[in-house]
One Martini backbone bead per residue (centre of mass of N, CA, C, O) as a GRO file, in nm:
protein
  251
    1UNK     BB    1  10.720   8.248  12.970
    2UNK     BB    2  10.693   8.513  12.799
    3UNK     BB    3  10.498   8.796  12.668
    4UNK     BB    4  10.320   8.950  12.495
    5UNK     BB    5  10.262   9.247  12.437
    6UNK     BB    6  10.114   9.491  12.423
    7UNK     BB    7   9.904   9.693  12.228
    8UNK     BB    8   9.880  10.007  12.217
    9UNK     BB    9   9.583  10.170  12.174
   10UNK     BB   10   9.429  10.328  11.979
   11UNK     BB   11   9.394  10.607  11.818
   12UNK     BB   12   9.158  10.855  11.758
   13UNK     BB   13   8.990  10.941  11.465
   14UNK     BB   14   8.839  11.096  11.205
   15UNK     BB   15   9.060  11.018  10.992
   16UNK     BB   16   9.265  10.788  10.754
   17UNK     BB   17   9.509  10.870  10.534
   18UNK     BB   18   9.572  10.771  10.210
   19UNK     BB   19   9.839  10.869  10.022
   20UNK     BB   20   9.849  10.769   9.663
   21UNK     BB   21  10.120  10.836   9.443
   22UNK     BB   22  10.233  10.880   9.135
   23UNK     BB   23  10.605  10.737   9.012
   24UNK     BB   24  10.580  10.679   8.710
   25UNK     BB   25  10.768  10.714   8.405
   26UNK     BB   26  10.515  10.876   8.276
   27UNK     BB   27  10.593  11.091   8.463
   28UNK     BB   28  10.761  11.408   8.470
   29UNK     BB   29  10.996  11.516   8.654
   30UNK     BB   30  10.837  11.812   8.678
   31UNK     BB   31  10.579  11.675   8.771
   32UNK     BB   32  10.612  11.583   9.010
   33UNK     BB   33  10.740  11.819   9.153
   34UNK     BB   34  10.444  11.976   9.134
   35UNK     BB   35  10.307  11.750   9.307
   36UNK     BB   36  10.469  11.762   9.549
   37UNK     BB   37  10.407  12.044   9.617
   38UNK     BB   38  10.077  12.007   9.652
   39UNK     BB   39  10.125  11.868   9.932
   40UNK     BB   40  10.305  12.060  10.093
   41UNK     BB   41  10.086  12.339  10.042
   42UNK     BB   42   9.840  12.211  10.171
   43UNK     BB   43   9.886  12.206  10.449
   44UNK     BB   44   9.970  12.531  10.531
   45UNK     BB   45   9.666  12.565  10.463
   46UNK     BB   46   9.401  12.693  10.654
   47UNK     BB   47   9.138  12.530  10.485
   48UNK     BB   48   9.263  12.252  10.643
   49UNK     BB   49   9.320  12.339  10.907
   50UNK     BB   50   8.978  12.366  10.965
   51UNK     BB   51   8.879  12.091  10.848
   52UNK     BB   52   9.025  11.930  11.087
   53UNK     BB   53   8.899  12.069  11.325
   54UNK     BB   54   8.588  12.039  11.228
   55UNK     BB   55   8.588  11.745  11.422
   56UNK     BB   56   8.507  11.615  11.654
   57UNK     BB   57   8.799  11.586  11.729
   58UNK     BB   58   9.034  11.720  11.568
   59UNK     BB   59   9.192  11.491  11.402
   60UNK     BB   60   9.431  11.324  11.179
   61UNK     BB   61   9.565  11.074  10.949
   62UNK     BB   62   9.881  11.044  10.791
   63UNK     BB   63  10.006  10.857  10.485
   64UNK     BB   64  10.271  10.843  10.223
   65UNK     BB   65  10.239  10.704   9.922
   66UNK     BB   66  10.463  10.548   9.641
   67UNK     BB   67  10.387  10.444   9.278
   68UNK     BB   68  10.369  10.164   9.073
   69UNK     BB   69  10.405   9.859   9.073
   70UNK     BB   70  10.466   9.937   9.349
   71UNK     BB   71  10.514  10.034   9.744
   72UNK     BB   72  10.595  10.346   9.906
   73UNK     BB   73  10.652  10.439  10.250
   74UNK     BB   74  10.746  10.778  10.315
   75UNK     BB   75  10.543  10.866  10.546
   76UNK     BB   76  10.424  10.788  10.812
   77UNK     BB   77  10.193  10.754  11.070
   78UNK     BB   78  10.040  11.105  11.114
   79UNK     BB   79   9.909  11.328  11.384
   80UNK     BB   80   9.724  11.568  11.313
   81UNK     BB   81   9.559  11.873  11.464
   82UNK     BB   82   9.753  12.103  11.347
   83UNK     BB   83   9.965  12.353  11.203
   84UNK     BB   84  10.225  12.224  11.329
   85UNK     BB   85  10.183  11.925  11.241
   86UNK     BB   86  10.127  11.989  10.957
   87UNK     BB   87  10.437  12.136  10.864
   88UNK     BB   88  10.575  11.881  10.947
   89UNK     BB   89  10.500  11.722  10.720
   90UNK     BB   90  10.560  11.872  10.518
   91UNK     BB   91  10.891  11.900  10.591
   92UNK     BB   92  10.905  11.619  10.523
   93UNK     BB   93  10.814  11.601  10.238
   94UNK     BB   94  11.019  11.753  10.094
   95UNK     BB   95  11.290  11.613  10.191
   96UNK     BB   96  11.227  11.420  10.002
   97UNK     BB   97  11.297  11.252   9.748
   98UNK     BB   98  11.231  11.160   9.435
   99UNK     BB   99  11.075  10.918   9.254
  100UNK     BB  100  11.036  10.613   9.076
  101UNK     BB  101  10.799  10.351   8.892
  102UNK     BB  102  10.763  10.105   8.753
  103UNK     BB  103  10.474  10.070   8.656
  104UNK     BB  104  10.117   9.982   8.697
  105UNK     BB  105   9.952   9.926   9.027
  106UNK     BB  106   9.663   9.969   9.188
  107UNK     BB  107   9.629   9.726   9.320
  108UNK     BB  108   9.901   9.710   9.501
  109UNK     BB  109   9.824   9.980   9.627
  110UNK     BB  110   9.553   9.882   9.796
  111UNK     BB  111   9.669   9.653   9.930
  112UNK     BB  112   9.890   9.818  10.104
  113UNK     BB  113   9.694  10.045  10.205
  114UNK     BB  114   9.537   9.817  10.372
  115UNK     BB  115   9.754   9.726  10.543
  116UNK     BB  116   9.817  10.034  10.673
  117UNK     BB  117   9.546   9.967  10.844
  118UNK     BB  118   9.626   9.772  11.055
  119UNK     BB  119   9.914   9.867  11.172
  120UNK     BB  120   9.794  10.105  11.234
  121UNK     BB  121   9.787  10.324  11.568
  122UNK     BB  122   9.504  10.390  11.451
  123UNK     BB  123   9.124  10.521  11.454
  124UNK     BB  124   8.902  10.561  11.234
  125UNK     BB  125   8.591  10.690  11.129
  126UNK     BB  126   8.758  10.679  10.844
  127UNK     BB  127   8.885  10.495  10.555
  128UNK     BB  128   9.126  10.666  10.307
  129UNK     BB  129   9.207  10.623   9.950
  130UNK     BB  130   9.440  10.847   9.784
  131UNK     BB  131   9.430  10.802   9.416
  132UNK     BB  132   9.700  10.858   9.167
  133UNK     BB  133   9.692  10.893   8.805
  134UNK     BB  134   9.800  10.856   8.440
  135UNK     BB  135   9.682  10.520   8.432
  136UNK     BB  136   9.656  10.181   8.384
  137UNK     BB  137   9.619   9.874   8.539
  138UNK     BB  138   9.946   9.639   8.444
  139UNK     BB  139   9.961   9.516   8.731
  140UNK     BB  140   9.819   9.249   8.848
  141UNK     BB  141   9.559   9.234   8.976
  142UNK     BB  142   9.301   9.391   8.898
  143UNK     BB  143   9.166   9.662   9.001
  144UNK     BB  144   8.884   9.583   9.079
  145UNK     BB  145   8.959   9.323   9.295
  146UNK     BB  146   9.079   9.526   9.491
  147UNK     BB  147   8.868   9.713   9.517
  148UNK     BB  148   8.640   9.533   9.626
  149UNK     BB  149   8.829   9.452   9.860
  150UNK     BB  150   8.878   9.735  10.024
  151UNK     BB  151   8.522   9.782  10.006
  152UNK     BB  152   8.469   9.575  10.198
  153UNK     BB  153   8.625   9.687  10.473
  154UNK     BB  154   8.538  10.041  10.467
  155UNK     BB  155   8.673  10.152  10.216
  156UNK     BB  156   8.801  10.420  10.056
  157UNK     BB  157   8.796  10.521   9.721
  158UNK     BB  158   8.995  10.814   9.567
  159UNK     BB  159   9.054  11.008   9.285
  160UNK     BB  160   9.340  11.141   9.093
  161UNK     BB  161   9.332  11.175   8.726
  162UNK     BB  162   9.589  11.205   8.521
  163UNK     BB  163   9.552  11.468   8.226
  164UNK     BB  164   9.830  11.616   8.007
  165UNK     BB  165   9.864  11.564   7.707
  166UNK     BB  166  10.090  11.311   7.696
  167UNK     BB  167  10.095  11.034   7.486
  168UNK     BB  168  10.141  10.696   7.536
  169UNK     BB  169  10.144  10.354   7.549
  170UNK     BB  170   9.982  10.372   7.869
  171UNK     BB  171   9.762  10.507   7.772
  172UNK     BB  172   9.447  10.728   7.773
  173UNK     BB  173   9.153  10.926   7.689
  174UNK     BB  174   8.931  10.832   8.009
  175UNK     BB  175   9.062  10.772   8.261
  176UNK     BB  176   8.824  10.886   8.436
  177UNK     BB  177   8.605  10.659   8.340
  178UNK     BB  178   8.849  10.426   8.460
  179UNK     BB  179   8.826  10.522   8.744
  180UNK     BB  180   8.525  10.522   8.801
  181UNK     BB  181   8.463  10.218   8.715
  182UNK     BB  182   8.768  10.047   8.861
  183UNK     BB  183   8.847  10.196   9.117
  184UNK     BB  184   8.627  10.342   9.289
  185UNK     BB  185   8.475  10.357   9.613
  186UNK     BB  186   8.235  10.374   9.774
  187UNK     BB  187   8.126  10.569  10.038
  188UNK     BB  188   8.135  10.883   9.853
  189UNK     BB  189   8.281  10.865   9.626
  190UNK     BB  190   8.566  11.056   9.412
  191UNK     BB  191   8.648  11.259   9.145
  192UNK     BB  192   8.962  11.456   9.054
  193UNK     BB  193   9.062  11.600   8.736
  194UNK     BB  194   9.373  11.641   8.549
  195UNK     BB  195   9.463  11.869   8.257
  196UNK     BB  196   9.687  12.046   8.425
  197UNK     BB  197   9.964  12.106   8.574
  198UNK     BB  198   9.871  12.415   8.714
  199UNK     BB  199   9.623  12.223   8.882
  200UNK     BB  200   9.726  12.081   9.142
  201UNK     BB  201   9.723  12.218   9.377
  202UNK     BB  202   9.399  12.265   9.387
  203UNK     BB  203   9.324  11.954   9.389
  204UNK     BB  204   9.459  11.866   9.630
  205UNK     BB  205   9.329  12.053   9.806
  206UNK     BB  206   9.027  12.034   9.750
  207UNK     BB  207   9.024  11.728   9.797
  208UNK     BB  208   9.126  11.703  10.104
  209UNK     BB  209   8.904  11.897  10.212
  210UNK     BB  210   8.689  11.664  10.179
  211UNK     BB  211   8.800  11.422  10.280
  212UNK     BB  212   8.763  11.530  10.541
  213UNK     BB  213   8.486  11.641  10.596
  214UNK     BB  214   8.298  11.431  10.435
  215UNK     BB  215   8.152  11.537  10.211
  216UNK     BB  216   7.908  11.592   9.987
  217UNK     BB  217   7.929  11.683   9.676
  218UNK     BB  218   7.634  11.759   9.607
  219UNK     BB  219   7.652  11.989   9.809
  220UNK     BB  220   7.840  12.184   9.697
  221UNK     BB  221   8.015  12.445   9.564
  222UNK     BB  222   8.077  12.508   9.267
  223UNK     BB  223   8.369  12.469   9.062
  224UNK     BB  224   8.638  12.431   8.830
  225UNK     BB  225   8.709  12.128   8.977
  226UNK     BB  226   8.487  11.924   8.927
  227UNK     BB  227   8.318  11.658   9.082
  228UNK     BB  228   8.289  11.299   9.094
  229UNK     BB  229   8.060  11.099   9.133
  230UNK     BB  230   7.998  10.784   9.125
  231UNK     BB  231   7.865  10.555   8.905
  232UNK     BB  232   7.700  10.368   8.659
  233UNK     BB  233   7.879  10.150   8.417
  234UNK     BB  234   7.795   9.994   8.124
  235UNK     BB  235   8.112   9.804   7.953
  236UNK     BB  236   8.372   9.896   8.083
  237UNK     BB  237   8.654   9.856   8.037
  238UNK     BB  238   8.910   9.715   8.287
  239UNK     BB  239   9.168   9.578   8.096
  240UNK     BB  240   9.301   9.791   7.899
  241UNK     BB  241   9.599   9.762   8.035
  242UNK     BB  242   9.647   9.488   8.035
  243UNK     BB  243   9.657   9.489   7.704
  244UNK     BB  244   9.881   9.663   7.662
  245UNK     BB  245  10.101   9.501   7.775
  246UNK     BB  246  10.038   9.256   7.621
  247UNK     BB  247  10.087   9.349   7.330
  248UNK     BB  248  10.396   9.458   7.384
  249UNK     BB  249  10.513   9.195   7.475
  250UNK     BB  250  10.418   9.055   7.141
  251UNK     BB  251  10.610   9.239   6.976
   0.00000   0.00000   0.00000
């Protein structure tokens, strides 16, 4: 009988991030658009690439995943080091087209993308998922019971909650409240809440070279969008989207 290959050694890496980005109906199609273009311009920029340098290693694992009820891995796991393989990804990941992705399930997608870590070639020193959101997850198992469990893993879950004032029925109008309370966590967890347009690309730029460095947020210096450190809320309903879906299917 053959044996079976060997897996060949991880690549050991400062950080693993999952970009982990809603493309669910309720974006619309010019929010995606400029959604999209805020992370093809972050790897671009100098000051990403300087937060990547400045690791023990100096390179990190990046793979970008598009989700709604379901989750789509659109572009695998890329060792970055530098500016030349920083912009391979950004050009990479512009030629995708966008997509859509009915229902939002935070859950289905922490789970997916704690997959994505096991599976994949690198071994990072520090393992976070990089999710963002404009609304509560409404399908899948509670968002809480994902997170806990991906949070026992040693995984970091950051949060970026999209808030930008035209409410639909899947809508919650404290959204930023329900990312702290239900969705992120882990050492160091934070978000960092969009509720402009305008501002997606200072966002993700701002969040992404947080999330390289490793920073404690209470270090940093104060700044216009400004990060919230995780805190302890007690009371805050975490089945919101859940029960509001309910609604919907019982009218």
């Amino acid at each position: 009988m053959g044996s079976t290959p060997a897996r060949p050694d991880p690549v050991a890496v400062d950080l693993e991030l999952v970009l982990a980005v809603d493309v669910s109906y309720s974006m619309e199609m010019h929010e995606q658009q400029i959604q999209r273009q805020g992370y093809v311009d972050a790897f671009l920029q100098p000051e990403l690439i300087s937060a990547l340098q400045s690791g023990p290693l100096g390179r990190i694992a990046v793979t970008y995943v598009e989700w709604g009820g379901s989750a789509v891995q659109v572009l695998p796991w890329t060792l970055i080091d530098g500016p030349g393989a920083a912009a391979q990804f950004a050009e990479a990941l512009r030629r995708q087209p966008i997509r859509r992705i009915s229902f939002t399930s935070i859950s289905n997608t922490l789970i997916f993308a704690r997959q994505l870590f096991q599976i994949g070639p690198f071994q990072g020193t520090r393992r976070v998922i990089d999710i963002s959101g404009d609304g509560p997850n409404n399908a899948g198992v509670p968002a809480p019971v994902a997170r806990n469990s991906t949070v026992a893993q040693g995984i970091v879950i950051d949060g970026l909650p999209i808030m930008l004032m035209h409410p639909d029925s899947a809508s919650i109008p404290d959204l930023d409240v329900y990312y702290e309370e239900c969705v992120i966590g882990g050492d160091g967890a934070f978000l960092l809440k969009v509720s402009d347009v305008s501002h997606f690309a200072d966002a993700i730029l701002r969040k992404l070279v947080v999330e390289i460095l490793g920073a404690e947020v209470s270090e940093l210096r104060p700044i216009d969008l400004p990060l919230r450190r995780v805190v302890d809320r007690q009371g805050y309903n975490c089945f919101v989207g859940e029960e509001m879906q309910e609604r919907r299917i019982g009218q």
